[in-house]
Short mmCIF file of C-alpha atoms and ligand atoms in Angstrom, two decimals:
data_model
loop_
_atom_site.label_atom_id
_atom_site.label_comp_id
_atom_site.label_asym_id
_atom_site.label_seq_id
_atom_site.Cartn_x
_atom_site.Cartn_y
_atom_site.Cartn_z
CA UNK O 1 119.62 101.96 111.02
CA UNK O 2 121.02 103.42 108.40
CA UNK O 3 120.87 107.49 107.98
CA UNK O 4 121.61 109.51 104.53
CA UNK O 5 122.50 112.76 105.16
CA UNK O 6 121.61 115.11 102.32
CA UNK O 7 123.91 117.85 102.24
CA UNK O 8 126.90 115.98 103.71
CA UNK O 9 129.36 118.37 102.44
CA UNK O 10 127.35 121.28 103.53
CA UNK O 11 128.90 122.91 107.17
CA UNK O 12 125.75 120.94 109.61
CA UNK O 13 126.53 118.29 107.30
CA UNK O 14 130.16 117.92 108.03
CA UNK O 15 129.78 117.88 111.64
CA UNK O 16 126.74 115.68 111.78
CA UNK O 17 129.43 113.49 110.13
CA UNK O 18 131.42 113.43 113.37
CA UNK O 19 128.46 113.31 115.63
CA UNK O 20 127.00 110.47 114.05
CA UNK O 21 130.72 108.76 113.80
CA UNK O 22 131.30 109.17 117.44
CA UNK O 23 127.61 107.55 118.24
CA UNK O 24 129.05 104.71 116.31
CA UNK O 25 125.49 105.05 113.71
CA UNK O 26 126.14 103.99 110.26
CA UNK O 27 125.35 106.68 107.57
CA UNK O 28 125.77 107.55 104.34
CA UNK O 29 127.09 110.76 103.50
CA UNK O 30 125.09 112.23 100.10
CA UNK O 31 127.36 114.74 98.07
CA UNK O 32 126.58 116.13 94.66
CA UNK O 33 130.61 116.54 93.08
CA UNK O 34 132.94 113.45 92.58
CA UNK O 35 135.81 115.28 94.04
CA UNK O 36 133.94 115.29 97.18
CA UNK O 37 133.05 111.98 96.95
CA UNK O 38 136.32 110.92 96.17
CA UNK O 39 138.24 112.87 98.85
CA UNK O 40 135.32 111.75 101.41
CA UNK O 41 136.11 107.57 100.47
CA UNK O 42 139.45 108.14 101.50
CA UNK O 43 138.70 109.11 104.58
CA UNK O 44 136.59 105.60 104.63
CA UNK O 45 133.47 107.25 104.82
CA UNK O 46 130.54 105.42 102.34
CA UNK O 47 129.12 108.12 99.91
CA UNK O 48 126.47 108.47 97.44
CA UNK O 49 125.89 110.83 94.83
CA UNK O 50 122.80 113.09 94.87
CA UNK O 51 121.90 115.76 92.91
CA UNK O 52 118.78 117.91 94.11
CA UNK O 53 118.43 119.58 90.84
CA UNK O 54 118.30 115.97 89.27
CA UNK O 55 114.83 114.11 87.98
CA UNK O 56 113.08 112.68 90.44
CA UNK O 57 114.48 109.27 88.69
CA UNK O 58 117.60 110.08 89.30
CA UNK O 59 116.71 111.04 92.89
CA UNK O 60 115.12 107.52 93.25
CA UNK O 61 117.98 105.62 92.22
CA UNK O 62 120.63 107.48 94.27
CA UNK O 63 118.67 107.52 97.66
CA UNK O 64 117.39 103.89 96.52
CA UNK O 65 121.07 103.02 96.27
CA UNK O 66 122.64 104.81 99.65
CA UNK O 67 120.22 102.01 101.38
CA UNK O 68 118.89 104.26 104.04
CA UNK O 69 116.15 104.33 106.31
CA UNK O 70 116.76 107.66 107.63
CA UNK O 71 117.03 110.99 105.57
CA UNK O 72 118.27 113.63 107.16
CA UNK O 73 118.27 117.15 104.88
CA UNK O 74 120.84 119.60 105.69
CA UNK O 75 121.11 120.73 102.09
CA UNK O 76 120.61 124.30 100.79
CA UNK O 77 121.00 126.50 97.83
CA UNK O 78 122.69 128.93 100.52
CA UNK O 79 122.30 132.58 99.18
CA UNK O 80 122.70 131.56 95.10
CA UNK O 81 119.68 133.26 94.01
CA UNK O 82 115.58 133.22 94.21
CA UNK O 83 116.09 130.05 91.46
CA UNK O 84 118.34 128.05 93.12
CA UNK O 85 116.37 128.53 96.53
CA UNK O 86 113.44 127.42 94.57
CA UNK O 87 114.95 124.75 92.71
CA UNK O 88 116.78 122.94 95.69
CA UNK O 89 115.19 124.20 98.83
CA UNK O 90 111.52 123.60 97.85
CA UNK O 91 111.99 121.63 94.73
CA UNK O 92 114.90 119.39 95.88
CA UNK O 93 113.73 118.44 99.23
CA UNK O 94 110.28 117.68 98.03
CA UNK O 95 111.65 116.00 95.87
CA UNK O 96 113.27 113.89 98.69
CA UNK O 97 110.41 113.79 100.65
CA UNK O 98 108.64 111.45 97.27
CA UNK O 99 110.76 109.07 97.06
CA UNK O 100 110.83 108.52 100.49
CA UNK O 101 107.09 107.96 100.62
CA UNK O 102 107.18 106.06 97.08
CA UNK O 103 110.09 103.70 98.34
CA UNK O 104 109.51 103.22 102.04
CA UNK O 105 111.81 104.82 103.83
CA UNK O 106 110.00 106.17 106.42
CA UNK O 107 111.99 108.48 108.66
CA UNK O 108 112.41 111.95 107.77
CA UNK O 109 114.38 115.22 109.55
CA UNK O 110 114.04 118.53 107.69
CA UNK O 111 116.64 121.24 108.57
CA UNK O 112 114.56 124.21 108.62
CA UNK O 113 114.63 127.85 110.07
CA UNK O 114 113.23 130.18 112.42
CA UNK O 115 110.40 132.19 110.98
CA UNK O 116 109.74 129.81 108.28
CA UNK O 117 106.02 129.36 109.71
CA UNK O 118 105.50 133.03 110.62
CA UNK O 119 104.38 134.77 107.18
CA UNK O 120 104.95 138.08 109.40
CA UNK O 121 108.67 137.95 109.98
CA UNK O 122 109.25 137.59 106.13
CA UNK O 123 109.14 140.50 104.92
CA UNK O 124 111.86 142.12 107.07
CA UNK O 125 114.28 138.85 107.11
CA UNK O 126 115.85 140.25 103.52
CA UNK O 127 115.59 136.48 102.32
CA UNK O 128 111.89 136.02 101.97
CA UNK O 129 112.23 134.00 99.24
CA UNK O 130 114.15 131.26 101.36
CA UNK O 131 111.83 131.53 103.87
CA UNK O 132 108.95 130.53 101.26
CA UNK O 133 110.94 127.43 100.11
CA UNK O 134 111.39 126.38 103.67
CA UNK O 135 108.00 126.89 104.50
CA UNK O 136 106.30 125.12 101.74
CA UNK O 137 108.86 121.97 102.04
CA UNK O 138 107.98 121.91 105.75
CA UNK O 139 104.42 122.04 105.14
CA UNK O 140 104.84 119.20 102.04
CA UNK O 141 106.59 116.79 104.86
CA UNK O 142 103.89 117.62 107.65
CA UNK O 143 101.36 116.20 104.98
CA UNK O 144 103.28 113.76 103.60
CA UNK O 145 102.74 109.92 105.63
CA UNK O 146 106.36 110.30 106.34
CA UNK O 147 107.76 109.53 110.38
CA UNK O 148 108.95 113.77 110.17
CA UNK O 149 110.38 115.84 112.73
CA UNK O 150 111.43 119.44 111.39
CA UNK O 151 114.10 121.04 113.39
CA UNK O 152 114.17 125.23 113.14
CA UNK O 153 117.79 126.49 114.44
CA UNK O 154 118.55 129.81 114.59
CA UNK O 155 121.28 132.13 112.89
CA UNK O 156 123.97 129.58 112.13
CA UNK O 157 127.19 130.30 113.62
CA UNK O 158 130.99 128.28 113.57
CA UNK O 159 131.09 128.75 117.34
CA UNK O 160 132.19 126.16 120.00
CA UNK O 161 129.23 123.92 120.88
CA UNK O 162 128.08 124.05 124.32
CA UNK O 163 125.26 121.09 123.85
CA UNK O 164 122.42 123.57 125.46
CA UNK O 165 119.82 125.17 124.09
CA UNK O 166 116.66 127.10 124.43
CA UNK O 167 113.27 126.68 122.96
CA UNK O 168 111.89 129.70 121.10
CA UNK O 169 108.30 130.48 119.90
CA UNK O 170 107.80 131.56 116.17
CA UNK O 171 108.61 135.15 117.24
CA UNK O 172 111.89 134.95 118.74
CA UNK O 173 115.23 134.38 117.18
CA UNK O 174 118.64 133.99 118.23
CA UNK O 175 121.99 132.05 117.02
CA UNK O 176 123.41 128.47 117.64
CA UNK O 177 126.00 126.81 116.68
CA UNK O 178 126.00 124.66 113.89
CA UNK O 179 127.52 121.90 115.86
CA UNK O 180 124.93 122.17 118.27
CA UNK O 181 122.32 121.84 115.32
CA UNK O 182 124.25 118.69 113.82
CA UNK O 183 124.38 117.38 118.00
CA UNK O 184 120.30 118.08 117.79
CA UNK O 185 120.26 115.89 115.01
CA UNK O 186 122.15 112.98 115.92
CA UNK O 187 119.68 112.71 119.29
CA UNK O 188 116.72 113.31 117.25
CA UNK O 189 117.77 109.99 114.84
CA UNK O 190 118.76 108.38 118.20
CA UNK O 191 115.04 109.21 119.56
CA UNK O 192 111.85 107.94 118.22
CA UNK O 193 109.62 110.13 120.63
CA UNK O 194 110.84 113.36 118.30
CA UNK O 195 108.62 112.04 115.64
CA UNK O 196 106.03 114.15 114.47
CA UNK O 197 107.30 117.35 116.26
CA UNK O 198 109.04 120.13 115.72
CA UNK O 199 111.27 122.15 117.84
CA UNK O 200 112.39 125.73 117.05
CA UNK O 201 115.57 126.43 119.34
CA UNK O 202 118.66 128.41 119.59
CA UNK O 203 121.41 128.79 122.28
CA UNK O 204 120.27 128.43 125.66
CA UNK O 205 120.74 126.63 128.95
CA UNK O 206 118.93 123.60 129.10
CA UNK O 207 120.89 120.23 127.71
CA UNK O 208 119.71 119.31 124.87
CA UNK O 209 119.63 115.63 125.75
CA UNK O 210 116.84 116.76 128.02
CA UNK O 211 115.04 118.42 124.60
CA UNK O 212 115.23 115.56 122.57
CA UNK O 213 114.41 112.53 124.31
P1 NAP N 301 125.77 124.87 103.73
O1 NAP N 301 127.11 124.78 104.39
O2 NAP N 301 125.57 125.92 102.68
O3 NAP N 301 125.46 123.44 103.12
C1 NAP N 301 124.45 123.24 102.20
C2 NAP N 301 124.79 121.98 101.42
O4 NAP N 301 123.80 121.80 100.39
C3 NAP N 301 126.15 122.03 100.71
O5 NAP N 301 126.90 120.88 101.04
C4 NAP N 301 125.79 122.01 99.24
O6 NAP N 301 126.68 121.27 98.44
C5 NAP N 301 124.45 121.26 99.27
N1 NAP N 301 123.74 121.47 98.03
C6 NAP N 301 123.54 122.64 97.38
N2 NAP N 301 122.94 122.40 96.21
C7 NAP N 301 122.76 121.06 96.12
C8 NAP N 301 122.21 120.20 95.13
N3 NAP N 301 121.73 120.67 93.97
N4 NAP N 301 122.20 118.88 95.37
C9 NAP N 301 122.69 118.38 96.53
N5 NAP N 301 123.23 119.13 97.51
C10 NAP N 301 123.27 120.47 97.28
O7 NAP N 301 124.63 125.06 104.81
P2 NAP N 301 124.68 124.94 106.40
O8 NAP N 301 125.20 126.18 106.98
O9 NAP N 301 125.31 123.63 106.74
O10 NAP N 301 123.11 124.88 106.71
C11 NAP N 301 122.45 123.65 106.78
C12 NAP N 301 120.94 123.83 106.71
O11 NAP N 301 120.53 124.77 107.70
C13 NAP N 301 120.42 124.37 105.39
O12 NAP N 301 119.28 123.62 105.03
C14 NAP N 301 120.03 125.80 105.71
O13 NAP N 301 118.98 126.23 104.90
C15 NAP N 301 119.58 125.66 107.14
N6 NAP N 301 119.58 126.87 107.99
C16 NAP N 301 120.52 127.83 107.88
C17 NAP N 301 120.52 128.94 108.74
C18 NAP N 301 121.61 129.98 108.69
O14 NAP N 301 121.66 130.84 109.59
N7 NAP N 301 122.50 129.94 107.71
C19 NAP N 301 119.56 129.05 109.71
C20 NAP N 301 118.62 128.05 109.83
C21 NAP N 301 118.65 126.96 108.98
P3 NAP N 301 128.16 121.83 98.08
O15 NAP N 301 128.95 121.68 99.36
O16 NAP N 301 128.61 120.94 97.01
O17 NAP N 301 127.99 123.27 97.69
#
């Protein structure tokens, strides 16, 4: 198994880094700037460029070239503007989710978010527009023939990790940690059973090895 991690440079990205490092699982981290690529090889850790806001050719060659089996996308336009959200949040990922199907890598893990399948919390979550990007690339994956499981965190925070977590219903929000969210990940590529679900979570009380088995 191989995993590329779209977004490797992004904060869930980073520490997904560590989680999958200290699970021993070989990945490939995919960053869009050669600085980052080159300070990332000399910490020994195998890159590959990828641009979201590239052709889909371009696309295809880099994630043809990481030689992955897994995608995991933790990448995000992150508060640059209605374009960008559209351009790399819905564009960009479904984008990802193509070549996937058109090259046959089969395995698929979509960072979401909370309310991103509840058209009623949209309005009032001051960043509808992300909200339609994530909902329209979730929906794109769920009909794609892709092995999918779409993970929707809560608020993001830097906390501590505490590895436990709560399952929410499309109502409800709360926060998480991001290394909790990268920690969600790593069992989720470690655990075939996840595929085809999704699980919308936040901080909680019940270990998450128990969640995502
Ligand atoms: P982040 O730190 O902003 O990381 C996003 C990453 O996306 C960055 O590494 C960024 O690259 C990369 N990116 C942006 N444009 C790109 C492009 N054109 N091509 C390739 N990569 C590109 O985000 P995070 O906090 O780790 O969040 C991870 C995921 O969680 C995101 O998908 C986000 O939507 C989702 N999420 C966030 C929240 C929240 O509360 N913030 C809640 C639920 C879900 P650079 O480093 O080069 O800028």
């Amino acid at each position: 198994m191989k995993v590329l991690i779209i977004g490797a440079h992004g904060k869930v990205g980073h520490l997904l880094i560590g989680e999958l490092q200290s699970r021993n699982i070989d990945f490939v981290a995919g960053l869009r700037s050669q600085e980052q690529i080159k300070a990332y090889n000399e910490n020994n850790i195998e890159t590959q460029f990828i641009d979201l806001t590239a052709s889909l050719d371009n696309i295809k060659d880099s994630i043809e070239a990481s030689g992955a089996d897994v995608i995991v996308f933790t990448a995000g336009a992150g508060g640059a503007g209605s374009d960008l959200t559209l351009e790399i949040d819905l564009d960009g990922a479904i984008k990802t989710m193509m070549v996937a199907e058109a090259i046959g890598i089969k395995r698929y893990i979509m960072v979401s978010s909370v309310f991103s399948d509840n058209r009623s919390k949209w309005d009032a979550s001051g960043i509808k527009p992300y909200m339609i990007a994530k909902h329209y690339a979730d929906d794109h994956l769920r009909g794609s023939n892709l092995d999918y499981t779409i993970i929707h965190p809560g608020s993001l925070t830097n906390e501590d990790g505490t590895g436990k977590i709560k399952l929410l219903n499309s109502n409800e929000v709360d926060s998480i940690p991001r290394v909790d969210v990268a920690r969600a990940l790593a069992l989720i590529i470690q655990n075939p059973s996840t595929i085809g679900k999704e699980y919308t979570f936040a901080s909680g009380d019940q270990p998450e090895e128990e969640i995502f088995r």
